[in-house]
Amino acid sequence: MTKQDLEIVAANGLINRRHLLGLGLAGMGTVASTSLLGADAGLNLEIPGWSKQPGANASGYGSRSRFTDDMQRMSGNPNPLYPGGGASRSPLHQLQGSITPNSLHFERHHAGIPDIDPAQHKLVIHGLVRQPLVFSYEDLLRYPMVSKIYFLECSGNSGSLFGPNPADGSAQSLHGLVSGAEWTGIPLSTLLDEAGVDSDAQWINAVGADAASMGRSIPLNRAMDDVMLALFQNGEPVRPGQGYPMRLFVPGCEGNISVKWLTQIKLTREPTHFRDETSKYTDTQLDRKSQQFTFPMGIKSVITAPSGQMKLERQGIYQVTGIAWSGRGSIRRVEVSADGGRTWADAMIDSHQSEKALARFRIPWQWSGGDAVLQSRATDSQGNVQPTRTSLVTEKGNISTYHFHGIQSWAVNTAGDVANVYA
Amino acid sequence: MFTLKKLLSAAAVSASLATGLSAVVQAQSLGTPINESQLQGFDLIAQPDGSGYPAGSGTAMQGKAVFERRCVACHGMNGEGTNANTRLVGGDMQSEERPIRTVGSYWPHASTLFDYVQRAMPADAPKSLTSDEVYQVIAYVLHLNSIIEDSLVLNKETLMQVEMPNKDGFIDNSQAL
């Protein structure tokens, strides 16, 4: 090991992201030094037991290491007055990369997860069409499909940050209603074209086969664009909690309109004004008018580590990492601040970044044991910049708590405790 | 199974590769035709313009009994709710600092009440009410909110005429990019 000089690029210890590429930057700007530790005399390595006996056999269906069992979604207790209702949140603070494992993808159900036999399930397209059609799962598997990587976010994600006081929470509890996956399915336009859309049709009304028969109305022009009938998620059939055997997928938009367990698409002149697009998922402004059909999710990022309720055990270099996404394009830039937004440094973004997908960012940071406030700020390919929490809440008020996409602040105190703060 | 060989030979017999491929795409029409009349028991969509309502009718006076039997466990004796999510009455969009938003204060269309109760309520046994019971119980919820008289016979026609207090309270944002 050689002693390496690290270029500090913003206050409070942020280090040039190019160090992540192993690029030497000696001689540039202010430098921090990594210390070379002396060898620990007590550390004599030996061959471990598992290297001395054959391991388990290959299996039909894989499972994770028992040492990672603590990685769990977070969900509330079942509520008999809301049977099957509720959400489970992805453990963002424990995940890496930009794809969420299917078993840890967030969920939100309004009446539980139905146990659907695909041989009995039907998808009906009707209403203002030339020929109403019914499709079986078997039929649908024969259509040409596309695969795309997209984020999915509940519009209620991060909603507690509209509140007057910062909640004591983790990246998971505060922001865990977002996940990323590769979705494979049939462009919805293929099926709508087959039914033959009437010139009068302006909306599709999508209904699920769950006990709530959850419905949402979507403008036809959007439905004919990049909307997909998704049958596979990360290569395997969509899981029951995500809509097995099929769901709608509306890229970049609030998760609720990607109707799960999709069974009905009715084309109409007007939207239905379903309960979940009037009573809920609407945004009341300060002037008491309410925005309806607020589909795209705003430009957003969150640092997932270090993050709320973690503890930095010792001083030194940490990799600050997180995810960024935008419902209106791809992520072009993520900046990170360690001093509550006064100075910023560019983070490294993984290069395979695509539209409406999660982008992983990383930047090295030297914690010297002092107070710090970590923030991230994303910019998308349309030039949208993530707003501060204060400007978002000032503009939108907090009568509604959907579509929070302001900057998250994680305070690190001298003891190394990390906490959600408003800064 | 579709093999590349078959595709190529299909293309060879047609005038060009392009027409061969479009024939393959056209063959991908696998939907089975169905009539709207076959969907009557399946399509629950009820819209503000009056489309999609079943026959039937009911008054709030009749609905009180349905409500007390099927709804109060979760929504309270007078629709006051057992938590913020199940409150069905009250609120004022203009006077309150953070308005309590309910069927009465917030919902722009009475049709939504029919559509939602028919498809999703009661939450412990969705779709177990008859159409008459749905008309009755939603008449009662509207009456609890002082929107209709308890003697009004609610049916497809009268429901369409019910004006909700917050009917002009929404801005259609559906075309915003």
Coordinates of C-alpha atoms in Angstrom, one line a residue:
Chain A
M1 CA 0.0 0.0 0.0
T2 CA 1.2 3.4 -0.8
K3 CA 0.3 6.6 0.8
Q4 CA -2.3 8.4 -1.3
D5 CA -3.2 12.1 -1.4
L6 CA -6.9 12.8 -1.8
E7 CA -8.1 16.0 -3.3
I8 CA -10.7 17.8 -1.2
V9 CA -13.3 19.4 -3.5
A10 CA -15.9 20.8 -1.1
A11 CA -16.0 21.8 2.5
N12 CA -16.1 19.3 5.4
G13 CA -14.1 16.6 3.7
L14 CA -15.7 15.8 0.3
I15 CA -13.1 14.2 -1.9
N16 CA -12.8 14.3 -5.7
R17 CA -15.0 11.5 -7.1
R18 CA -12.2 10.6 -9.5
H19 CA -10.6 8.8 -6.6
L20 CA -13.3 6.2 -7.1
L21 CA -11.7 5.4 -10.4
G22 CA -8.3 5.0 -8.8
L23 CA -7.0 8.0 -10.6
G24 CA -4.0 9.6 -8.9
L25 CA -4.5 13.2 -8.2
A26 CA -1.5 14.1 -6.2
G27 CA -0.5 17.7 -6.2
M28 CA -3.9 19.0 -7.0
G29 CA -5.6 21.4 -4.6
T30 CA -6.0 20.8 -0.9
V31 CA -5.2 17.3 0.1
A32 CA -6.3 14.9 2.8
S33 CA -4.1 11.9 3.7
T34 CA -5.1 8.3 4.3
S35 CA -3.1 6.9 7.1
L36 CA -1.0 3.8 6.7
L37 CA -1.7 1.6 9.7
G38 CA 0.8 -0.8 11.2
A39 CA 0.0 -4.5 10.9
D40 CA -2.1 -5.9 13.8
A41 CA 0.1 -8.6 15.4
G42 CA -2.9 -10.5 16.7
L43 CA -4.2 -11.2 13.2
N44 CA -2.9 -14.5 12.0
L45 CA -5.0 -15.8 9.1
E46 CA -5.9 -19.5 8.9
I47 CA -7.9 -21.6 6.5
P48 CA -11.6 -21.4 7.7
G49 CA -13.7 -24.5 8.4
W50 CA -15.9 -24.0 5.3
S51 CA -12.9 -24.4 3.1
K52 CA -12.3 -27.9 4.5
Q53 CA -15.6 -29.6 3.8
P54 CA -17.9 -29.7 0.7
G55 CA -20.7 -27.2 0.8
A56 CA -24.4 -27.4 0.0
N57 CA -25.6 -28.8 -3.3
A58 CA -27.1 -26.7 -6.1
S59 CA -30.8 -26.0 -5.5
G60 CA -33.9 -25.5 -7.6
Y61 CA -34.6 -22.1 -6.1
G62 CA -31.9 -20.0 -4.6
S63 CA -31.9 -18.2 -1.3
R64 CA -29.7 -15.6 0.2
S65 CA -27.0 -16.1 2.8
R66 CA -28.4 -16.6 6.3
F67 CA -26.1 -13.8 7.3
T68 CA -28.1 -11.3 5.4
D69 CA -31.5 -12.3 6.8
D70 CA -31.7 -8.9 8.6
M71 CA -32.2 -7.3 5.2
Q72 CA -36.0 -6.9 5.2
R73 CA -38.7 -4.7 3.9
M74 CA -40.4 -2.6 6.6
S75 CA -44.1 -2.8 6.9
G76 CA -46.7 -1.9 9.5
N77 CA -48.7 -4.4 11.5
P78 CA -51.8 -5.9 9.8
N79 CA -54.8 -3.9 10.5
P80 CA -58.2 -5.7 10.8
L81 CA -59.9 -2.5 9.9
Y82 CA -57.9 -2.2 6.7
P83 CA -57.7 -5.8 5.6
G84 CA -54.7 -6.3 3.3
G85 CA -54.1 -2.6 3.2
G86 CA -50.7 -1.0 3.7
A87 CA -47.2 -0.8 2.3
S88 CA -43.7 -2.3 2.7
R89 CA -40.6 -0.2 2.2
S90 CA -37.3 -1.2 0.5
P91 CA -34.2 -1.3 2.7
L92 CA -32.5 1.5 0.7
H93 CA -29.7 1.8 3.3
Q94 CA -28.6 -1.8 2.8
L95 CA -28.9 -2.0 -1.0
Q96 CA -26.3 -1.1 -3.7
G97 CA -26.5 -0.6 -7.5
S98 CA -29.7 0.5 -9.2
I99 CA -31.8 -2.7 -9.4
T100 CA -33.9 -3.7 -6.4
P101 CA -34.1 -7.5 -5.8
N102 CA -37.7 -8.5 -6.4
S103 CA -38.1 -9.8 -2.8
L104 CA -37.2 -6.3 -1.5
H105 CA -39.1 -4.2 -4.0
F106 CA -41.5 -1.9 -2.2
E107 CA -45.2 -2.7 -2.2
R108 CA -48.4 -0.8 -1.6
H109 CA -51.7 -2.6 -1.6
H110 CA -55.2 -1.3 -1.0
A111 CA -56.9 -4.6 -0.3
G112 CA -54.2 -7.2 -0.1
I113 CA -52.4 -9.5 -2.6
P114 CA -54.8 -11.7 -4.6
D115 CA -53.8 -15.3 -5.3
I116 CA -54.4 -15.3 -9.1
D117 CA -54.4 -18.4 -11.2
P118 CA -53.0 -17.2 -14.5
A119 CA -55.1 -19.8 -16.4
Q120 CA -58.2 -18.2 -15.0
H121 CA -57.1 -14.5 -15.3
K122 CA -58.5 -12.4 -18.2
L123 CA -57.4 -9.0 -19.6
V124 CA -60.3 -7.3 -21.3
I125 CA -60.0 -4.3 -23.6
H126 CA -63.3 -2.7 -24.4
G127 CA -65.3 0.5 -24.5
L128 CA -64.6 2.9 -27.4
V129 CA -62.9 0.4 -29.6
R130 CA -63.7 -1.3 -32.9
Q131 CA -63.7 -4.8 -31.4
P132 CA -63.7 -5.5 -27.7
L133 CA -61.2 -8.2 -26.9
V134 CA -60.3 -10.6 -24.1
F135 CA -56.8 -12.0 -23.7
S136 CA -55.5 -14.9 -21.7
Y137 CA -52.1 -15.1 -20.1
E138 CA -51.1 -17.7 -22.6
D139 CA -52.1 -15.4 -25.5
L140 CA -50.1 -12.5 -24.1
L141 CA -46.9 -14.5 -23.7
R142 CA -46.8 -14.9 -27.4
Y143 CA -46.6 -11.1 -28.2
P144 CA -43.4 -9.3 -29.0
M145 CA -42.0 -7.8 -25.8
V146 CA -39.6 -5.1 -24.7
S147 CA -37.4 -4.9 -21.6
K148 CA -36.7 -1.6 -19.9
I149 CA -35.1 -0.5 -16.6
Y150 CA -37.3 1.9 -14.7
F151 CA -37.8 3.2 -11.2
L152 CA -41.2 2.9 -9.5
E153 CA -42.1 5.3 -6.7
C154 CA -45.2 5.7 -4.7
S155 CA -46.3 9.4 -4.8
G156 CA -46.7 9.2 -1.0
N157 CA -43.0 8.4 -0.6
S158 CA -41.1 10.8 1.7
G159 CA -44.4 12.4 2.6
S160 CA -43.5 12.9 6.2
L161 CA -40.9 15.5 5.1
F162 CA -43.8 17.8 4.5
G163 CA -44.4 17.8 8.3
P164 CA -43.3 20.7 10.5
N165 CA -40.8 18.6 12.4
P166 CA -38.2 16.1 11.1
A167 CA -39.2 12.5 11.9
D168 CA -36.6 10.3 13.5
G169 CA -36.3 7.9 10.5
S170 CA -34.0 5.9 8.3
A171 CA -33.6 6.1 4.5
Q172 CA -35.9 3.0 4.5
S173 CA -38.6 4.4 6.7
L174 CA -38.6 7.8 5.2
H175 CA -37.9 7.1 1.5
G176 CA -38.3 3.3 1.0
L177 CA -41.3 3.6 -1.3
V178 CA -39.1 3.7 -4.4
S179 CA -37.4 0.8 -6.1
G180 CA -35.8 0.0 -9.5
A181 CA -36.2 -3.0 -11.8
E182 CA -36.0 -4.3 -15.3
W183 CA -39.6 -4.7 -16.6
T184 CA -40.5 -6.8 -19.6
G185 CA -43.8 -6.7 -21.3
I186 CA -45.9 -5.8 -24.3
P187 CA -46.2 -2.1 -25.4
L188 CA -49.8 -1.3 -24.5
S189 CA -50.2 0.4 -27.9
T190 CA -49.9 -3.1 -29.5
L191 CA -53.0 -4.4 -27.7
L192 CA -54.9 -1.1 -28.0
D193 CA -54.2 -1.1 -31.8
E194 CA -55.5 -4.7 -32.1
A195 CA -58.8 -3.7 -30.5
G196 CA -58.9 -0.6 -32.7
V197 CA -59.2 2.7 -30.8
D198 CA -62.2 4.9 -31.7
S199 CA -61.5 8.5 -32.6
D200 CA -63.8 9.5 -29.6
A201 CA -61.7 7.8 -27.0
Q202 CA -59.6 10.1 -24.8
W203 CA -58.9 8.0 -21.7
I204 CA -58.1 4.4 -20.7
N205 CA -59.6 3.3 -17.4
A206 CA -57.4 0.5 -15.9
V207 CA -58.8 -1.8 -13.2
G208 CA -57.0 -4.5 -11.2
A209 CA -58.3 -7.8 -10.1
D210 CA -57.6 -7.3 -6.4
A211 CA -60.4 -7.1 -3.8
A212 CA -60.5 -3.3 -4.2
S213 CA -60.7 -3.5 -8.0
M214 CA -58.3 -0.6 -7.8
G215 CA -58.9 1.7 -10.8
R216 CA -57.1 4.6 -12.4
S217 CA -57.8 6.7 -15.5
I218 CA -54.9 7.5 -17.8
P219 CA -55.0 9.8 -20.9
L220 CA -55.0 7.9 -24.1
N221 CA -52.0 9.8 -25.6
R222 CA -49.9 8.7 -22.6
A223 CA -51.2 5.2 -22.8
M224 CA -50.1 5.0 -26.4
D225 CA -46.7 6.2 -25.6
D226 CA -44.3 4.2 -23.4
V227 CA -46.8 2.4 -21.2
M228 CA -46.3 -1.3 -21.0
L229 CA -48.3 -4.3 -20.0
A230 CA -45.6 -5.8 -17.7
L231 CA -45.4 -9.6 -17.3
F232 CA -41.8 -10.0 -16.1
Q233 CA -39.7 -8.2 -13.5
N234 CA -36.0 -8.7 -13.4
G235 CA -36.4 -11.7 -15.7
E236 CA -39.0 -13.7 -13.7
P237 CA -42.7 -13.5 -13.8
V238 CA -44.0 -10.4 -11.9
R239 CA -44.5 -11.4 -8.3
P240 CA -47.9 -11.5 -6.7
G241 CA -47.1 -8.4 -4.6
Q242 CA -46.3 -6.6 -7.9
G243 CA -49.4 -7.7 -9.8
Y244 CA -49.0 -11.3 -10.9
P245 CA -49.7 -12.3 -13.6
M246 CA -49.7 -8.8 -15.1
R247 CA -49.6 -5.1 -14.3
L248 CA -49.7 -1.9 -16.1
F249 CA -46.4 0.0 -16.0
V250 CA -46.4 3.7 -16.6
P251 CA -42.7 4.8 -16.6
G252 CA -41.7 7.8 -14.5
C253 CA -45.2 8.3 -13.0
E254 CA -46.7 7.8 -9.6
G255 CA -46.7 4.2 -8.8
N256 CA -50.5 3.9 -8.1
I257 CA -51.3 4.4 -11.9
S258 CA -49.2 1.3 -12.7
V259 CA -52.3 -0.8 -11.9
K260 CA -51.4 -4.2 -10.6
W261 CA -53.3 -7.5 -11.3
L262 CA -54.6 -5.7 -14.4
T263 CA -57.8 -7.2 -15.7
Q264 CA -59.7 -4.4 -17.5
I265 CA -59.0 -1.5 -19.8
K266 CA -62.0 0.5 -20.8
L267 CA -61.6 3.3 -23.3
T268 CA -63.8 6.3 -22.7
R269 CA -64.3 9.9 -23.5
E270 CA -63.9 11.1 -19.9
P271 CA -61.9 9.8 -17.0
T272 CA -63.9 7.8 -14.4
H273 CA -62.7 9.9 -11.4
F274 CA -62.0 6.8 -9.4
R275 CA -61.7 7.3 -5.6
D276 CA -57.9 6.9 -6.0
E277 CA -57.7 9.9 -8.4
T278 CA -60.0 12.2 -6.5
S279 CA -60.1 11.5 -2.7
K280 CA -56.4 10.2 -2.8
Y281 CA -53.4 10.9 -5.0
T282 CA -54.5 14.5 -5.6
D283 CA -52.6 17.5 -4.5
T284 CA -54.4 20.3 -2.7
Q285 CA -52.5 23.6 -3.1
L286 CA -52.3 26.5 -0.7
D287 CA -55.3 28.2 -2.6
R288 CA -57.4 25.1 -1.8
K289 CA -57.7 24.1 -5.4
S290 CA -56.4 20.5 -5.9
Q291 CA -54.3 19.2 -8.7
Q292 CA -55.7 16.1 -10.2
F293 CA -53.8 13.5 -12.4
T294 CA -50.4 14.7 -11.2
F295 CA -48.5 11.8 -12.8
P296 CA -44.8 12.4 -13.3
M297 CA -42.5 12.0 -10.3
G298 CA -40.2 14.9 -9.7
I299 CA -36.4 15.0 -9.9
K300 CA -35.1 13.5 -6.7
S301 CA -32.2 11.9 -4.9
V302 CA -31.4 10.6 -1.5
I303 CA -28.2 9.6 0.2
T304 CA -28.7 6.0 1.3
A305 CA -25.4 5.7 3.3
P306 CA -24.5 7.2 5.6
S307 CA -28.2 7.8 6.4
G308 CA -30.6 8.2 9.2
Q309 CA -30.2 6.1 12.4
M310 CA -26.8 4.8 11.3
K311 CA -23.7 5.4 13.4
L312 CA -20.2 6.2 12.1
E313 CA -18.0 4.2 14.4
R314 CA -14.7 5.9 13.6
Q315 CA -13.2 8.8 11.7
G316 CA -11.9 8.3 8.3
I317 CA -13.0 7.9 4.7
Y318 CA -16.5 6.9 3.9
Q319 CA -18.2 6.3 0.6
V320 CA -21.2 8.5 0.5
T321 CA -23.7 6.8 -1.8
G322 CA -27.3 7.1 -2.9
I323 CA -29.8 6.9 -5.6
A324 CA -31.2 9.6 -7.9
W325 CA -34.2 9.5 -10.4
S326 CA -36.5 11.6 -12.4
G327 CA -39.9 11.0 -14.0
R328 CA -38.9 13.4 -16.8
G329 CA -35.6 12.0 -18.1
S330 CA -32.3 10.6 -17.1
I331 CA -30.0 11.7 -14.3
R332 CA -27.3 14.0 -15.6
R333 CA -25.7 15.2 -12.4
V334 CA -25.7 14.6 -8.7
E335 CA -23.9 16.9 -6.3
V336 CA -23.2 16.2 -2.7
S337 CA -22.7 18.6 0.2
A338 CA -21.2 17.9 3.6
D339 CA -21.9 21.3 5.0
G340 CA -25.7 21.6 4.7
G341 CA -25.7 22.9 1.1
R342 CA -23.2 25.7 1.3
T343 CA -20.6 24.0 -0.9
W344 CA -21.1 21.1 -3.3
A345 CA -19.0 18.5 -5.1
D346 CA -20.0 16.4 -8.1
A347 CA -20.6 12.7 -7.3
M348 CA -19.8 9.9 -9.7
I349 CA -22.8 8.4 -11.5
D350 CA -22.7 4.9 -12.9
S351 CA -22.5 5.2 -16.7
H352 CA -25.3 2.9 -17.8
Q353 CA -27.8 5.5 -16.7
S354 CA -31.1 5.4 -18.6
E355 CA -34.4 7.4 -18.7
K356 CA -36.7 7.1 -15.7
A357 CA -34.4 4.7 -13.9
L358 CA -32.5 4.8 -10.7
A359 CA -29.0 6.1 -10.9
R360 CA -26.4 5.1 -8.3
F361 CA -24.1 7.9 -7.2
R362 CA -21.0 7.8 -5.0
I363 CA -18.4 10.1 -3.6
P364 CA -15.6 9.6 -1.1
W365 CA -15.9 11.7 2.1
Q366 CA -13.5 12.1 4.9
W367 CA -15.2 12.4 8.3
S368 CA -12.9 14.1 10.8
G369 CA -15.2 13.7 13.7
G370 CA -17.0 17.1 13.5
D371 CA -20.6 18.0 12.8
A372 CA -21.7 17.6 9.2
V373 CA -24.9 17.8 7.2
L374 CA -24.9 15.5 4.2
Q375 CA -27.2 16.4 1.3
S376 CA -27.5 15.4 -2.4
R377 CA -29.0 17.4 -5.2
A378 CA -29.9 15.8 -8.6
T379 CA -30.2 17.4 -12.0
D380 CA -32.0 15.6 -14.9
S381 CA -31.5 15.6 -18.7
Q382 CA -34.3 18.2 -19.0
G383 CA -32.4 20.6 -16.7
N384 CA -34.7 20.1 -13.7
V385 CA -32.9 20.6 -10.5
Q386 CA -34.0 19.0 -7.2
P387 CA -35.4 21.8 -4.9
T388 CA -34.6 22.3 -1.3
R389 CA -37.1 21.1 1.2
T390 CA -37.9 24.7 2.2
S391 CA -38.6 25.9 -1.3
L392 CA -40.8 22.8 -2.0
V393 CA -42.9 23.2 1.1
T394 CA -43.2 26.9 0.7
E395 CA -44.5 26.5 -2.8
K396 CA -46.8 23.5 -2.2
G397 CA -47.8 23.9 1.4
N398 CA -48.5 20.7 3.4
I399 CA -52.3 20.1 3.0
S400 CA -51.3 17.3 0.7
T401 CA -48.3 15.1 1.3
Y402 CA -47.8 13.5 -2.1
H403 CA -44.9 14.1 -4.5
F404 CA -42.2 15.2 -2.0
H405 CA -39.0 15.5 -3.9
G406 CA -37.0 18.0 -1.9
I407 CA -33.4 17.6 -0.7
Q408 CA -32.9 15.3 2.2
S409 CA -30.5 16.4 5.0
W410 CA -28.7 13.9 7.2
A411 CA -26.9 15.4 10.1
V412 CA -23.8 13.7 11.5
N413 CA -22.9 14.7 15.1
T414 CA -19.6 14.5 16.8
A415 CA -20.6 11.1 18.2
G416 CA -21.1 9.8 14.7
D417 CA -24.9 9.5 15.0
V418 CA -26.8 10.2 11.7
A419 CA -30.2 11.8 11.9
N420 CA -32.9 13.3 9.6
V421 CA -32.9 17.1 10.0
Y422 CA -34.4 20.1 8.2
A423 CA -31.4 22.2 7.1
Chain B
M1 CA -41.7 -22.9 -31.9
F2 CA -40.7 -20.2 -34.3
T3 CA -37.3 -20.8 -35.7
L4 CA -35.1 -18.5 -37.7
K5 CA -35.2 -21.0 -40.6
K6 CA -39.0 -20.8 -40.8
L7 CA -38.9 -17.0 -40.7
L8 CA -36.4 -16.9 -43.5
S9 CA -38.3 -19.4 -45.7
A10 CA -41.5 -17.4 -45.0
A11 CA -39.6 -14.3 -46.2
A12 CA -38.3 -16.2 -49.3
V13 CA -41.8 -17.0 -50.5
S14 CA -43.0 -13.5 -50.1
A15 CA -42.0 -10.7 -52.3
S16 CA -39.5 -9.3 -49.9
L17 CA -38.2 -9.7 -46.4
A18 CA -40.2 -6.7 -45.3
T19 CA -43.6 -8.1 -46.3
G20 CA -42.6 -11.4 -44.8
L21 CA -42.1 -9.7 -41.4
S22 CA -45.3 -7.7 -41.5
A23 CA -47.2 -11.0 -42.2
V24 CA -45.6 -12.3 -39.0
V25 CA -46.7 -9.2 -37.0
Q26 CA -50.3 -9.4 -38.3
A27 CA -50.4 -13.0 -37.2
Q28 CA -49.9 -11.7 -33.7
S29 CA -53.6 -10.9 -33.2
L30 CA -54.5 -13.3 -30.4
G31 CA -57.3 -11.4 -28.6
T32 CA -60.6 -13.2 -28.6
P33 CA -63.6 -11.0 -29.6
I34 CA -66.2 -10.4 -26.9
N35 CA -69.4 -8.3 -26.7
E36 CA -70.1 -5.5 -24.2
S37 CA -73.2 -7.5 -23.1
Q38 CA -70.9 -10.3 -22.0
L39 CA -69.1 -7.8 -19.7
Q40 CA -72.1 -6.6 -17.8
G41 CA -71.3 -8.6 -14.7
F42 CA -67.6 -7.7 -15.0
D43 CA -67.5 -4.0 -15.8
L44 CA -68.1 -2.0 -12.6
I45 CA -67.0 1.4 -14.0
A46 CA -69.5 4.1 -13.1
Q47 CA -68.8 7.6 -14.5
P48 CA -70.1 11.1 -13.7
D49 CA -72.0 11.2 -17.1
G50 CA -74.3 8.4 -15.8
S51 CA -72.7 5.5 -17.7
G52 CA -72.2 2.2 -16.0
Y53 CA -74.9 2.3 -13.3
P54 CA -77.0 -0.7 -12.6
A55 CA -80.7 -0.6 -12.1
G56 CA -81.8 0.0 -8.5
S57 CA -82.5 2.7 -6.1
G58 CA -82.5 3.6 -2.4
T59 CA -83.0 6.4 0.2
A60 CA -80.8 7.5 3.1
M61 CA -83.5 6.3 5.4
Q62 CA -83.1 2.8 4.1
G63 CA -79.3 3.2 4.0
K64 CA -79.0 3.9 7.7
A65 CA -79.7 0.2 8.5
V66 CA -77.2 -0.9 5.9
F67 CA -74.6 1.5 7.2
E68 CA -75.1 0.3 10.8
R69 CA -74.8 -3.3 9.8
R70 CA -72.0 -3.2 7.3
C71 CA -69.9 0.0 7.8
V72 CA -69.8 1.3 11.4
A73 CA -67.2 -1.1 12.6
C74 CA -64.6 0.8 10.6
H75 CA -66.3 4.1 9.8
G76 CA -68.0 4.9 13.2
M77 CA -71.7 5.3 14.1
N78 CA -72.0 8.6 12.2
G79 CA -69.2 8.2 9.7
E80 CA -66.7 10.0 11.9
G81 CA -64.2 7.3 11.2
T82 CA -61.9 5.1 13.3
N83 CA -58.9 6.9 12.0
A84 CA -58.1 9.7 9.6
N85 CA -58.4 7.4 6.6
T86 CA -61.9 6.2 7.3
R87 CA -63.6 9.5 8.2
L88 CA -66.6 9.9 5.8
V89 CA -68.1 13.2 7.0
G90 CA -67.3 16.8 7.8
G91 CA -64.4 19.1 6.9
D92 CA -64.4 22.4 5.1
M93 CA -62.0 23.2 2.3
Q94 CA -62.1 26.9 2.8
S95 CA -62.2 27.7 6.5
E96 CA -59.8 25.1 8.0
E97 CA -56.1 25.7 8.1
R98 CA -55.4 22.1 7.0
P99 CA -58.8 21.1 5.7
I100 CA -60.2 17.7 6.7
R101 CA -60.9 16.2 3.3
T102 CA -63.8 13.8 3.2
V103 CA -66.6 12.6 0.8
G104 CA -68.5 15.7 1.9
S105 CA -65.8 18.4 1.8
Y106 CA -63.5 17.1 -0.9
W107 CA -65.0 14.7 -3.5
P108 CA -65.9 16.4 -6.7
H109 CA -68.3 13.8 -8.0
A110 CA -71.1 11.7 -6.4
S111 CA -70.5 9.1 -9.0
T112 CA -67.2 8.2 -7.3
L113 CA -69.1 7.2 -4.2
F114 CA -71.1 4.7 -6.2
D115 CA -68.2 3.5 -8.2
Y116 CA -66.0 3.0 -5.1
V117 CA -68.4 1.5 -2.7
Q118 CA -69.6 -0.9 -5.4
R119 CA -66.1 -2.1 -6.1
A120 CA -64.2 -1.9 -2.8
M121 CA -66.6 -1.7 0.2
P122 CA -67.2 -3.0 2.8
A123 CA -63.5 -3.6 3.0
D124 CA -63.9 -6.9 4.8
A125 CA -66.3 -8.2 2.1
P126 CA -66.1 -6.2 -1.1
K127 CA -68.8 -6.6 -3.7
S128 CA -71.2 -8.2 -1.3
L129 CA -73.8 -5.4 -1.4
T130 CA -76.7 -5.5 -3.8
S131 CA -77.1 -2.6 -6.2
D132 CA -80.1 -1.4 -4.1
E133 CA -78.0 -1.5 -1.0
V134 CA -75.2 0.5 -2.7
Y135 CA -77.7 3.2 -3.7
Q136 CA -79.1 3.2 -0.1
V137 CA -75.9 3.3 1.8
I138 CA -74.3 6.0 -0.4
A139 CA -77.5 8.0 0.0
Y140 CA -77.0 7.8 3.7
V141 CA -73.3 8.9 3.4
L142 CA -74.4 11.9 1.3
H143 CA -77.2 12.6 3.8
L144 CA -74.7 12.5 6.8
N145 CA -72.8 15.2 4.9
S146 CA -76.0 17.3 4.4
I147 CA -75.8 17.0 0.7
I148 CA -79.2 15.3 0.1
E149 CA -82.5 14.9 2.0
D150 CA -83.0 11.5 3.6
S151 CA -86.1 11.0 1.5
L152 CA -84.5 11.5 -1.9
V153 CA -84.7 8.3 -4.0
L154 CA -81.2 7.8 -5.3
N155 CA -81.0 6.1 -8.6
K156 CA -79.0 6.4 -11.8
E157 CA -80.8 9.6 -12.8
T158 CA -80.9 11.4 -9.5
L159 CA -77.3 10.5 -8.6
M160 CA -76.1 12.3 -11.7
Q161 CA -77.8 15.4 -10.5
V162 CA -76.2 15.5 -7.0
E163 CA -73.9 18.5 -6.8
M164 CA -70.9 18.0 -4.5
P165 CA -69.7 21.1 -2.5
N166 CA -66.1 20.9 -3.9
K167 CA -67.2 20.2 -7.5
D168 CA -65.1 23.1 -8.9
G169 CA -62.2 22.4 -6.6
F170 CA -60.0 20.4 -9.0
I171 CA -57.5 21.3 -11.8
D172 CA -57.0 18.7 -14.5
N173 CA -53.2 18.3 -14.7
S174 CA -53.3 15.2 -16.9
Q175 CA -51.5 16.8 -19.9
A176 CA -48.7 18.3 -17.9
L177 CA -45.4 16.7 -18.9

